Amino acid sequence: EAAHWKEVGSRLIIISEPTEYDRLRGHKKHAEFSKQALAFGALAYFLSMFLATFFNVAFVHEIFDALDGKPVSVGEGITFALTKLKPILIWSLFAGLIGLLIKSLEEKFGLFGKWIIRTIGLAWSVASVFVIPVLVMEEHPDNPIGVVKQSAGVITKAWGESLGGYAGLQLGGFLAAFGLFSSIAVSGVASYLLESWVVLAAGIALGLGVTMAFSYALGVAGQVFLCVLYRFATTGQAPAGWDSSVLGQAWTPKKA
């Protein structure tokens, strides 16, 4: 009933008299989340972090199995991830706290301060690129700071290849977006000429379907590429079917 949801809303969002800042923005009331709402939000945030990490660990483990020529399955990946519950939980809490800290600092600083914090956030994201492979391959990855250091270490060994692969994947994403735009544009012109909205709807549906499928395949390709780079950077050997000379030739750092 409407009264029930109104009561729920009143417990999650507190309405009070406007502050000076609210008046400057033309707001007649001041609204803020209650402690209960913040607690629910934090719980949902950390739960989503944990689930994302858990299933990524399961997925990446099966990618490594595939690279080694072993059979793969969803059940096997989930079973493996269950053996890594402790490091997954610790990493999820650590990464979640870092994310909240960066976000809260962004909101407290001015334009220049926000630029600095966002640069730090970008550096954190780059350093964490190989975190999931580290969680999968290391024996006891219980120290989240050590996990980030190992991930950053892989970046320093394969930074050129990572940059080249990132550029290639970004190009794929651009092509997907361009294909969707072109599909909508062509179907829009055809719909206008044929005076039929069905053509436009079909063109949009087809474009969205193809784009989603291509984006999914691109995401899988990105994960496989990261696993190959991790294997190459940590062992110096490329998995079967991959040319080590090709992996090592892009922007290879010069030795002093």
XYZ file of C-alpha atoms in Angstrom:
256
model
C 0.000 0.000 0.000
C 1.063 3.595 -0.537
C 1.124 4.298 3.207
C 3.539 1.411 3.752
C 6.037 2.633 1.168
C 5.697 6.193 2.482
C 6.675 4.912 5.932
C 9.616 3.003 4.474
C 10.750 6.104 2.610
C 10.521 8.257 5.737
C 12.867 5.849 7.537
C 15.400 5.840 4.730
C 15.323 9.526 3.751
C 15.130 12.265 6.387
C 13.415 15.486 5.322
C 14.195 18.642 7.313
C 14.335 22.411 6.984
C 16.600 23.638 4.149
C 20.176 24.671 4.869
C 21.785 27.790 3.449
C 23.278 25.669 0.662
C 19.820 24.254 -0.154
C 18.356 27.756 -0.347
C 21.099 28.863 -2.733
C 20.181 25.939 -5.006
C 16.479 26.725 -4.771
C 15.528 23.699 -2.663
C 12.657 24.128 -0.205
C 13.586 21.087 1.873
C 16.795 19.363 2.980
C 16.970 15.640 2.260
C 19.593 13.204 3.509
C 19.918 9.462 3.937
C 19.288 8.042 7.401
C 21.865 5.883 9.190
C 19.674 2.882 8.405
C 19.755 3.706 4.680
C 23.520 4.203 4.771
C 23.913 0.839 6.517
C 21.773 -0.875 3.858
C 23.730 0.879 1.115
C 27.085 -0.141 2.602
C 25.905 -3.745 2.966
C 24.688 -3.851 -0.648
C 27.936 -2.241 -1.839
C 30.219 -4.720 -0.074
C 27.990 -7.659 -1.037
C 28.185 -6.666 -4.713
C 31.987 -6.322 -4.393
C 32.216 -9.789 -2.853
C 29.996 -11.439 -5.470
C 31.817 -9.742 -8.352
C 35.194 -10.854 -6.979
C 33.946 -14.373 -6.238
C 32.618 -15.036 -9.740
C 35.599 -13.328 -11.384
C 37.916 -15.658 -9.462
C 35.841 -18.635 -10.638
C 35.891 -17.385 -14.237
C 39.620 -16.579 -14.325
C 40.488 -19.966 -12.818
C 38.694 -21.659 -15.695
C 40.503 -19.423 -18.195
C 43.837 -20.610 -16.796
C 42.607 -24.207 -17.028
C 41.648 -23.624 -20.663
C 45.075 -22.109 -21.389
C 46.633 -25.261 -19.914
C 44.455 -27.474 -22.105
C 42.348 -28.746 -19.209
C 38.551 -29.209 -19.373
C 36.523 -26.330 -17.955
C 33.115 -26.086 -16.299
C 31.041 -23.643 -14.300
C 30.882 -26.021 -11.347
C 34.660 -26.436 -11.256
C 35.171 -22.673 -11.243
C 32.703 -22.124 -8.401
C 34.218 -25.000 -6.424
C 37.650 -23.411 -6.743
C 36.328 -19.976 -5.733
C 34.856 -21.529 -2.578
C 38.392 -22.557 -1.561
C 39.407 -18.872 -1.788
C 36.597 -17.422 0.326
C 38.912 -15.847 2.919
C 41.162 -13.897 0.496
C 38.118 -12.970 -1.612
C 36.332 -11.575 1.455
C 39.425 -9.702 2.672
C 40.079 -8.226 -0.768
C 36.420 -7.220 -1.224
C 36.414 -5.362 2.108
C 39.767 -3.710 1.396
C 38.910 -2.649 -2.169
C 35.466 -1.486 -1.060
C 36.940 0.720 1.673
C 39.482 2.200 -0.749
C 36.688 2.927 -3.231
C 34.560 4.631 -0.572
C 37.545 6.639 0.651
C 38.380 7.899 -2.845
C 34.743 8.790 -3.480
C 34.346 10.646 -0.173
C 37.581 12.597 -0.746
C 36.395 13.628 -4.218
C 33.288 15.198 -2.689
C 35.243 17.212 -0.097
C 37.805 18.921 -2.342
C 37.577 21.600 -4.995
C 38.242 21.205 -8.699
C 42.023 20.855 -8.367
C 41.684 18.515 -5.399
C 39.167 16.374 -7.301
C 41.605 16.122 -10.203
C 44.333 14.877 -7.859
C 42.022 12.364 -6.162
C 40.782 11.079 -9.526
C 44.402 10.648 -10.640
C 45.034 8.613 -7.492
C 41.890 6.598 -8.228
C 43.110 5.930 -11.759
C 46.486 4.778 -10.428
C 44.683 2.481 -7.985
C 42.595 1.012 -10.814
C 45.687 0.390 -12.949
C 47.596 -1.208 -10.064
C 44.631 -3.531 -9.415
C 44.311 -4.817 -12.982
C 45.936 -8.198 -12.218
C 44.422 -8.662 -8.750
C 42.063 -11.475 -9.785
C 44.836 -13.569 -11.424
C 46.934 -13.053 -8.281
C 44.061 -14.264 -6.091
C 43.689 -17.315 -8.319
C 47.329 -18.305 -8.758
C 48.898 -17.442 -5.401
C 48.848 -20.013 -2.603
C 47.810 -17.729 0.303
C 46.887 -14.247 -0.997
C 45.465 -13.082 2.354
C 47.290 -9.741 2.530
C 45.415 -7.265 0.270
C 48.344 -4.828 0.189
C 50.619 -7.654 -0.939
C 48.065 -8.609 -3.601
C 48.101 -5.051 -4.999
C 51.919 -5.019 -4.968
C 52.036 -8.276 -6.927
C 49.468 -6.951 -9.396
C 51.471 -3.739 -9.857
C 54.613 -5.845 -10.283
C 53.023 -7.652 -13.210
C 52.107 -4.261 -14.716
C 55.764 -3.168 -14.587
C 56.798 -6.355 -16.390
C 54.174 -6.195 -19.110
C 53.148 -2.536 -19.233
C 53.713 -2.190 -22.972
C 51.707 -5.282 -23.828
C 48.951 -4.191 -21.434
C 48.792 -0.788 -23.088
C 48.706 -2.300 -26.555
C 45.975 -4.768 -25.597
C 43.961 -2.017 -23.879
C 44.146 0.127 -27.009
C 42.976 -2.808 -29.124
C 40.035 -3.545 -26.820
C 39.084 0.138 -26.747
C 39.058 0.106 -30.560
C 36.716 -2.887 -30.406
C 34.403 -0.971 -28.055
C 34.442 2.002 -30.432
C 33.509 -0.258 -33.335
C 30.614 -1.691 -31.311
C 29.306 1.791 -30.488
C 29.747 2.894 -34.111
C 27.860 -0.193 -35.323
C 24.968 0.526 -32.969
C 24.802 4.168 -34.058
C 24.950 3.170 -37.725
C 22.194 0.581 -37.254
C 19.904 3.132 -35.604
C 20.687 5.762 -38.256
C 20.056 3.406 -41.202
C 16.866 2.009 -39.673
C 15.713 5.558 -38.902
C 16.150 6.623 -42.541
C 14.488 3.437 -43.780
C 11.626 3.929 -41.328
C 11.107 7.486 -42.571
C 11.185 6.467 -46.247
C 8.885 3.477 -45.723
C 6.712 5.346 -43.208
C 6.887 2.413 -40.827
C 7.974 2.549 -37.174
C 8.363 -1.233 -37.247
C 11.534 -0.873 -39.320
C 13.023 1.531 -36.758
C 12.094 -0.714 -33.829
C 13.541 -3.771 -35.586
C 16.749 -1.889 -36.431
C 17.194 -0.722 -32.825
C 16.479 -4.208 -31.459
C 18.924 -5.815 -33.884
C 21.592 -3.199 -33.186
C 21.247 -3.587 -29.414
C 21.340 -7.388 -29.660
C 24.473 -7.458 -31.807
C 26.170 -4.772 -29.692
C 25.456 -6.615 -26.438
C 26.760 -9.890 -27.875
C 29.880 -8.205 -29.248
C 30.490 -6.350 -25.960
C 30.183 -9.609 -24.032
C 32.666 -11.320 -26.352
C 34.975 -8.311 -26.004
C 34.804 -8.574 -22.207
C 35.689 -12.271 -22.326
C 38.556 -11.537 -24.713
C 39.846 -8.909 -22.295
C 39.857 -11.375 -19.402
C 41.642 -14.014 -21.497
C 44.217 -11.446 -22.598
C 44.915 -10.443 -18.970
C 45.408 -14.090 -17.992
C 47.797 -14.661 -20.909
C 49.774 -11.541 -19.951
C 49.912 -12.637 -16.318
C 51.240 -16.051 -17.300
C 53.774 -14.495 -19.678
C 54.947 -11.846 -17.171
C 55.317 -14.260 -14.236
C 56.805 -17.271 -16.019
C 58.309 -15.788 -19.179
C 56.456 -18.395 -21.232
C 53.416 -17.880 -23.421
C 50.524 -20.373 -23.243
C 50.062 -22.811 -26.119
C 48.769 -21.040 -29.208
C 50.320 -17.679 -28.250
C 53.551 -16.341 -29.725
C 55.914 -15.137 -26.970
C 57.823 -12.948 -29.430
C 54.611 -11.093 -30.278
C 53.679 -10.702 -26.606
C 57.092 -9.325 -25.726
C 57.713 -6.941 -28.602
C 55.319 -4.090 -27.751
C 56.977 -1.197 -25.910
C 59.485 -3.491 -24.192
C 61.337 -1.444 -21.530
C 65.008 -0.948 -22.366
C 67.518 -2.422 -19.961
C 70.098 -0.047 -18.503
